[in-house]
Every structure is written in structure tokens, then in C-alpha cells.
GROMACS .gro file of C-alpha atoms in nm:
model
  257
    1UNK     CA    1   0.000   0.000   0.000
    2UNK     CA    2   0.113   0.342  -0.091
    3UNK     CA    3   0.240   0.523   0.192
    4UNK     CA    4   0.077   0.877   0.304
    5UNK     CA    5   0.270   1.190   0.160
    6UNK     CA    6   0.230   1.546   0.164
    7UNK     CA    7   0.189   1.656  -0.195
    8UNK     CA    8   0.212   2.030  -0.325
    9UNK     CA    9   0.168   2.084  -0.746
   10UNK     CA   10   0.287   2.472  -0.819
   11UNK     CA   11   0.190   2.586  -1.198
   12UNK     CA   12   0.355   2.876  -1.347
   13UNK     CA   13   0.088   3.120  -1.507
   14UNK     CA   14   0.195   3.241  -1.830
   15UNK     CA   15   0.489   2.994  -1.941
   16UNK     CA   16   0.255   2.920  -2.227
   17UNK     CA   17   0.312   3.245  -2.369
   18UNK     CA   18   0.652   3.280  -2.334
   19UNK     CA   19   0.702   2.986  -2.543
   20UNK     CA   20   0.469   3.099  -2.766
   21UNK     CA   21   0.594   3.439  -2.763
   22UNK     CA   22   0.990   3.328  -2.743
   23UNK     CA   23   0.979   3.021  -2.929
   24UNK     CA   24   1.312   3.100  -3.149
   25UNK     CA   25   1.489   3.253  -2.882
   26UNK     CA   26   1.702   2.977  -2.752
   27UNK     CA   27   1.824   3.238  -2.503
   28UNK     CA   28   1.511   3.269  -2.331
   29UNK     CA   29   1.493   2.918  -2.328
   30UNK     CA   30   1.856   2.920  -2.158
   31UNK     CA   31   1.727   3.208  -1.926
   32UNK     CA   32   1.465   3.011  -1.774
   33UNK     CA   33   1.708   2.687  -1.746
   34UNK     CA   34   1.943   2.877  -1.573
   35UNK     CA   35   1.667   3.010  -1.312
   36UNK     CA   36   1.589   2.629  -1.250
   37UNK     CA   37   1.890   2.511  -1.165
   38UNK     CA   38   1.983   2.772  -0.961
   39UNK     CA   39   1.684   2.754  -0.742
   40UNK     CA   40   1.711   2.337  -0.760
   41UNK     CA   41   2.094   2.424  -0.606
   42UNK     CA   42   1.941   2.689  -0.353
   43UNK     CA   43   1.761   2.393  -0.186
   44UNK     CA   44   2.036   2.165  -0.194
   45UNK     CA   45   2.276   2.420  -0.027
   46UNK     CA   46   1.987   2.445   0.250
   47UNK     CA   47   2.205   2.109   0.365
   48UNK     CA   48   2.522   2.274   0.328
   49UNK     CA   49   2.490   2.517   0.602
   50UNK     CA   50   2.608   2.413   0.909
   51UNK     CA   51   2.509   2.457   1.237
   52UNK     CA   52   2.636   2.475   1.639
   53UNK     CA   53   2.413   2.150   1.751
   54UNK     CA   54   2.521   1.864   1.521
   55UNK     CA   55   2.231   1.636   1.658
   56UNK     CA   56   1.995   1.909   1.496
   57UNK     CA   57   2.182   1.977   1.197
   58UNK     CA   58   2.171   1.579   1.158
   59UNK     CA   59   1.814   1.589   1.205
   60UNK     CA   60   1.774   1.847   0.969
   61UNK     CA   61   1.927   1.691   0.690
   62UNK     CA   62   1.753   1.359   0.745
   63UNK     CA   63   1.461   1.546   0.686
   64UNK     CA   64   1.559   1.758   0.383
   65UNK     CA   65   1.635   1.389   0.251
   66UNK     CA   66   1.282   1.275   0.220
   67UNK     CA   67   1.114   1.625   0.074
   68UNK     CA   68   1.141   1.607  -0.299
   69UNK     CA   69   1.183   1.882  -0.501
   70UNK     CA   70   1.087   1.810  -0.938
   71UNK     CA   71   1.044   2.082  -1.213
   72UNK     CA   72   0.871   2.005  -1.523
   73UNK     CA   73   0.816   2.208  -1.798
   74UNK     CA   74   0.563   2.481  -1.598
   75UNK     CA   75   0.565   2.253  -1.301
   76UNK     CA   76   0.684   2.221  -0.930
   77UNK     CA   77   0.656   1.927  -0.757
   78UNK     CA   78   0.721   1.898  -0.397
   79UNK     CA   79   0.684   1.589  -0.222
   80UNK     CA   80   0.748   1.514   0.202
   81UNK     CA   81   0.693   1.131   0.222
   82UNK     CA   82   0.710   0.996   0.448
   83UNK     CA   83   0.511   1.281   0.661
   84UNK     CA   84   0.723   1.146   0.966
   85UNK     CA   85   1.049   1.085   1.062
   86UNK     CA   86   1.150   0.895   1.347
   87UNK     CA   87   1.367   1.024   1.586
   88UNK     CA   88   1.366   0.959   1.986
   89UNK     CA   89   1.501   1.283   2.130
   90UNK     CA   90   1.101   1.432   1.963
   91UNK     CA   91   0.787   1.317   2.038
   92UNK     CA   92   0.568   1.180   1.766
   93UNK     CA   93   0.368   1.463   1.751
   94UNK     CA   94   0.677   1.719   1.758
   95UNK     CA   95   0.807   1.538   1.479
   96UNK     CA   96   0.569   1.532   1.251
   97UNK     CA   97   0.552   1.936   1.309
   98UNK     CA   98   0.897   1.988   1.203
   99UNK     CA   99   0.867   1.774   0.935
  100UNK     CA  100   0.593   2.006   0.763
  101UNK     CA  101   0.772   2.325   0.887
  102UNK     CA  102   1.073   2.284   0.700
  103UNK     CA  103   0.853   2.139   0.391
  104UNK     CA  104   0.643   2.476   0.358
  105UNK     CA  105   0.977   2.684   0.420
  106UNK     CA  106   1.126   2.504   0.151
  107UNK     CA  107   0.783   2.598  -0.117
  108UNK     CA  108   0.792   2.995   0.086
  109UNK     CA  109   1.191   3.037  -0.088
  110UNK     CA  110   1.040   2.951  -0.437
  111UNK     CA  111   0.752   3.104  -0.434
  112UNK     CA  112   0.883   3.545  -0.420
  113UNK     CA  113   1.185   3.367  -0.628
  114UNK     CA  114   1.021   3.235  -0.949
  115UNK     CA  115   0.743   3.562  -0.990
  116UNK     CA  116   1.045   3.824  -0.908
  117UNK     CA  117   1.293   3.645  -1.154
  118UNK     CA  118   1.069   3.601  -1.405
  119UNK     CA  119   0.760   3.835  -1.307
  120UNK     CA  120   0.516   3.538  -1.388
  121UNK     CA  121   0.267   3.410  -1.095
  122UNK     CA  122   0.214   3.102  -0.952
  123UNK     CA  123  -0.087   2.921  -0.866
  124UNK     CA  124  -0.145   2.577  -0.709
  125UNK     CA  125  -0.293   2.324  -0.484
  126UNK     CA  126  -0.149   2.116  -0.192
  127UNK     CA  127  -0.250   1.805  -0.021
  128UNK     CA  128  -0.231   1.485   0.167
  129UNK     CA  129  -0.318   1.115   0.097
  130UNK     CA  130  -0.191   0.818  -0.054
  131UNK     CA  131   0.124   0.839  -0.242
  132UNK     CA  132   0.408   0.625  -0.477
  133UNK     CA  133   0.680   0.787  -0.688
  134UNK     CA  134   0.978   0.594  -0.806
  135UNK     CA  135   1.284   0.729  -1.047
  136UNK     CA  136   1.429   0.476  -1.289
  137UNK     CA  137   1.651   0.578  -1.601
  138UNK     CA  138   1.568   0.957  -1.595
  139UNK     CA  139   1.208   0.892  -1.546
  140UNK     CA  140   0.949   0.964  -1.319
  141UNK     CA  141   0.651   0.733  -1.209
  142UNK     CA  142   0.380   0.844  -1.010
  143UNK     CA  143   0.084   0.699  -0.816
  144UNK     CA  144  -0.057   0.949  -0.592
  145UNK     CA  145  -0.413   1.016  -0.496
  146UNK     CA  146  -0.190   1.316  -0.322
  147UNK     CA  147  -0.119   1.451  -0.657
  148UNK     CA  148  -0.432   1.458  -0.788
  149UNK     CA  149  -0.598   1.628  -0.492
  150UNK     CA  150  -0.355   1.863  -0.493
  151UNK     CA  151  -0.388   1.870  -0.903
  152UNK     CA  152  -0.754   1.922  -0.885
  153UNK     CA  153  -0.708   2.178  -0.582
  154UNK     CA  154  -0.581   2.402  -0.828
  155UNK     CA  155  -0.701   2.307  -1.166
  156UNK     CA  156  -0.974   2.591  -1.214
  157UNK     CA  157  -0.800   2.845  -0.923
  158UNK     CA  158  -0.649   3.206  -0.988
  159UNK     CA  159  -0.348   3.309  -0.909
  160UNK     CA  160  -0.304   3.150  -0.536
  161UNK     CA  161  -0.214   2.839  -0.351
  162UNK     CA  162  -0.522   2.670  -0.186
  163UNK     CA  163  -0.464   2.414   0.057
  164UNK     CA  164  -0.691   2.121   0.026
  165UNK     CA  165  -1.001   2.031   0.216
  166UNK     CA  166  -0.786   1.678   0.352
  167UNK     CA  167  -0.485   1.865   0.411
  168UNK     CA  168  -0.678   2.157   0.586
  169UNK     CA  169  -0.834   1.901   0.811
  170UNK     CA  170  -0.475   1.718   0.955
  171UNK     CA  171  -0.358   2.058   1.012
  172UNK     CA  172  -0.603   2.113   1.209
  173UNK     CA  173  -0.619   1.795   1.365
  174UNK     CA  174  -0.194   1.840   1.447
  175UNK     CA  175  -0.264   2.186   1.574
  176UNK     CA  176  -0.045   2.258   1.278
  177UNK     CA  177  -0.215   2.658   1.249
  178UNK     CA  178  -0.203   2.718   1.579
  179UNK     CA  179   0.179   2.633   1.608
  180UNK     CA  180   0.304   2.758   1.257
  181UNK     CA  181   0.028   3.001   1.089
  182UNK     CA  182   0.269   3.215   0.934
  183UNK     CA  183   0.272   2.990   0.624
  184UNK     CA  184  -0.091   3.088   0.527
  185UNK     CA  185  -0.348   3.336   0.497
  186UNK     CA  186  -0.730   3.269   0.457
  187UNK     CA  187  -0.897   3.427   0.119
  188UNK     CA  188  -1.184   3.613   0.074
  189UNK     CA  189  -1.368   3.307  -0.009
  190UNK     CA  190  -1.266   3.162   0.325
  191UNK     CA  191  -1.046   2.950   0.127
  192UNK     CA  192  -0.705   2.860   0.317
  193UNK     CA  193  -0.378   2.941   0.101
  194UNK     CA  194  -0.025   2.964   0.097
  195UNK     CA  195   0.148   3.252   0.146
  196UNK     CA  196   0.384   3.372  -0.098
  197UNK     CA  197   0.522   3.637   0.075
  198UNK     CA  198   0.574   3.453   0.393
  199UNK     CA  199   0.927   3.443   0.397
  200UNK     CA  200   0.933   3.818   0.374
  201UNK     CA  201   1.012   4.092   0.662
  202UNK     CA  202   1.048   4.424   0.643
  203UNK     CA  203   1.422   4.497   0.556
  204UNK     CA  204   1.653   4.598   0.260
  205UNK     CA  205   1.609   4.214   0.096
  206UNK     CA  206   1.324   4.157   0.119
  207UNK     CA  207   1.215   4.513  -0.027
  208UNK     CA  208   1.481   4.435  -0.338
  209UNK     CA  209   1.256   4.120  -0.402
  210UNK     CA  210   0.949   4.316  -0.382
  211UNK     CA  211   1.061   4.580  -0.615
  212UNK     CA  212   1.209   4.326  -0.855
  213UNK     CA  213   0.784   4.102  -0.822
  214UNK     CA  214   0.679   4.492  -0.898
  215UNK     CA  215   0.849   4.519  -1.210
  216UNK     CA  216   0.818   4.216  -1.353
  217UNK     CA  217   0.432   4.200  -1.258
  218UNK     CA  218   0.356   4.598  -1.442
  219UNK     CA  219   0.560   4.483  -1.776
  220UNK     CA  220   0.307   4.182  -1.774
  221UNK     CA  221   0.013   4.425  -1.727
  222UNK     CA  222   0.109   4.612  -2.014
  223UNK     CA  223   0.161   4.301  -2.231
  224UNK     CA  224  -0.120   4.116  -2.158
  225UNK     CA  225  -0.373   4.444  -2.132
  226UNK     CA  226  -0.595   4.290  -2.394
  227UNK     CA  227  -0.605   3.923  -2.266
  228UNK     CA  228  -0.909   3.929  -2.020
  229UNK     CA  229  -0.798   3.600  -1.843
  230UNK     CA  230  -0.412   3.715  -1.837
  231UNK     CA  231  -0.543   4.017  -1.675
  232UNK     CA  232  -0.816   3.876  -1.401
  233UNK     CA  233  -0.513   3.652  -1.240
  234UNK     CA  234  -0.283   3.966  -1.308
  235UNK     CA  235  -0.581   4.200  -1.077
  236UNK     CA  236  -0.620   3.901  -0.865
  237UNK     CA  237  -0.238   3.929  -0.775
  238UNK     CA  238  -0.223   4.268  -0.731
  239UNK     CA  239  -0.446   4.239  -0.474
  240UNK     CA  240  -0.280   4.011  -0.305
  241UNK     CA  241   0.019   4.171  -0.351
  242UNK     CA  242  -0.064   4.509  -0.229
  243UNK     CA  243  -0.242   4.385   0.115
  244UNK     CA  244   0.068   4.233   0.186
  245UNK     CA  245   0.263   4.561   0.169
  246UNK     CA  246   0.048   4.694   0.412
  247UNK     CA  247   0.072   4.445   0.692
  248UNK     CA  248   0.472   4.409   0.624
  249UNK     CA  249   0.391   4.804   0.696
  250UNK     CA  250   0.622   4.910   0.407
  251UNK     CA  251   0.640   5.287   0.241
  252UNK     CA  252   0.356   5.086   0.001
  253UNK     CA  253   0.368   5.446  -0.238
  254UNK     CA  254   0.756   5.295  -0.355
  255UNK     CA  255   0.632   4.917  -0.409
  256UNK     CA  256   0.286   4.908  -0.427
  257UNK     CA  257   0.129   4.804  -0.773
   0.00000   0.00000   0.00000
């Protein structure tokens, strides 16, 4: 029997057109490659950095060892499987709560990466259930009720992250939002979500990657003026983006859209 996994699927919004757009320009192509890799070797380097207390930096790395990290084509894939990780200094409970924490920290470094690199949003679902994956000869074979939840969880959404109904409901029932609630913010809809800007503070890097998501995000406005759709997730953003500004209580007249 599959085992139970944690299960996010992240679509970039617009890659369509770039190809479309850019489909001669093997630079572009290049571009985008490059971006990839780099942010594939950000994670990795996560297990470079070392820390005072070896038993946590061990612990730490066991974990980063079982969340899986796969781009394809528009595609993010990130897997934690299994959801816990034994270890007899934590309680069961305890463990299963840093397991998630670092998993969402790891999505909350892509997320301001990929839309102020490339100015291009995101939207996605993540979830929990059932789950096989196995790599053989440079392929990738999954089995995942996981995946489609989290699939389906996004498959007619805007530009946001919606956390499932099953994945909303073990949070819940780990206390997960009462411990951690930074990771999310509830929509207007009442809908739970990730937030993209979680990883953000107020302070000189954070307001370069905000400037950078502002630029990017206006030279797609004027592009895509006369695509209705382009535009409704480009508003939908906006909003998103601007109510964030407030409550990170930035000068919101500099990087507001």
C-alpha cells in the first residue's frame, strides 16, 4: 500500500506564452534553465549550512532527505513522504511538526523567487493522501491520490495556492495553524492558502525582491492588457500583492502596484 505523503503541485501562469511568444529565442529558453537550476541548487545548499548542535543539523538533513523537489516544464513538484520521521530525542507529535515546517519553508523560498525572476505568478494546490513515486533511467513514475488532490485543488483556481479540504483538516487535527500560521493566509472566499510572501520581513532584501515582483508584474500588465484572463489573475495578484505591503507596513507608495 502506498504510503501517506504530503503533496504540493505549483503551476507557473503564463509559461505558455513565453514559449509561444519566445519560441526562437534559444536564449530565453537558456534564461529560464538557468533560473531552474539555480533555485534546484538553492535547496540543496539548504544542507550545506552548518550549524552549532550537530544532533539538529543531523536531524535536519535527514529530513531535507525525504522532501522532494521536481520541475517540469511549468511545473513544481514537492513531495514530504514519508510525513514522519523517526527520531527519539522528539515526540511523535513534535516530529511530525517539524517535518511540515521545513517542507512549507522550503515551497515559501520559491515562491517570491520564481514571480520576481521572471515576473510570472504562480498558482497551485497542496495536499495529503496516498502516495508512490519511483525514479528509474531519468524517469518519473507516479501513483498518488496526493497529486491529484492537490492537481484538482488548483485546476480551475487564480493566481493562489489553496490548501486542500484533507490537508486543511490534519492541520487542524496536528494543531499545525495554531503552532506555525505564518505559512498561510485565509482568502476572501474563506479558502485557506499559501502565502507567498511569507518568507518576507520588512528589511533591505526583502524590499529588493518586492521591487524586482513589482516590475516584472507591471511589464506583464502592459503586455497582456488585452487578454481578459491574463489580466483577471494579473488584478487578482495585485491584490494580493498590495495587502501584503500593508501588513509588512512598508512605504507601500515605492512598491505598491
Amino acid at each position: 500500500m502506498p504510503e501517506k505523503a504530503i503533496v504540493a503541485f505549483i503551476d507557473i501562469l503564463g509559461y505558455g506564452n513565453i514559449v509561444k511568444d519566445c519560441k526562437n529565442e534559444i536564449e530565453v529558453a537558456k534564461s529560464l534553465e538557468n533560473l531552474m537550476i539555480k533555485t534546484s541548487q538553492m535547496f540543496k545548499k539548504v544542507k550545506d549550512r552548518s550549524i552549532d548542535n550537530k544532533d539538529a543539523e543531523f536531524y535536519r538533513n535527514k529530513i531535507i532527505d525525504n522532501i522532494k523537489v521536481k520541475y517540469i516544464s511549468d511545473t513544481f513538484l514537492f513531495t514530504l513522504q514519508p510525513i514522519t520521521l523517526h527520531d527519539d530525542k522528539l515526540k511523535y507529535h513534535d516530529n511530525i511538526l517539524m517535518c511540515m515546517w521545513l517542507y512549507f519553508k522550503f515551497i515559501s523560498m520559491l515562491c517570491p523567487r520564481i514571480i520576481g525572476k521572471t515576473g510570472l505568478i504562480l498558482k497551485g494546490g497542496i495536499s495529503i493522501d496516498s502516495h508512490y513515486e519511483n525514479e528509474f533511467d531519468g524517469n518519473l513514475f507516479i501513483f498518488s491520490k496526493a497529486y491529484n488532490n492537490a492537481y484538482n485543488a488548483q485546476k480551475k483556481e487564480t493566481a493562489r495556492i489553496v490548501i486542500d479540504d484533507k490537508l486543511l483538516s490534519y492541520l487542524k487535527e496536528m494543531s499545525y495553524l495554531d503552532e506555525y500560521p505564518e505559512f498561510f493566509y485565509e482568502d476572501d472566499d474563506k479558502k485557506l492558502c499559501f502565502d507567498f510572501y511569507c518568507l518576507l520581513r520588512n528589511d533591505d532584501k526583502s524590499k529588493k525582491v518586492i521591487s524586482d515582483i513589482k516590475k516584472g508584474i507591471l511589464a506583464n500588465i502592459c503586455k497582456y492588457r488585452n487578454d481578459s484572463d491574463a489580466m483577471s489573475k494579473l488584478k487578482y495578484f495585485v491584490k494580493y500583492h498590495n495587502k501584503k505591503i500593508k501588513e509588512l507596513k512598508f512605504d507601500d507608495s515605492v512598491i505598491s502596484i
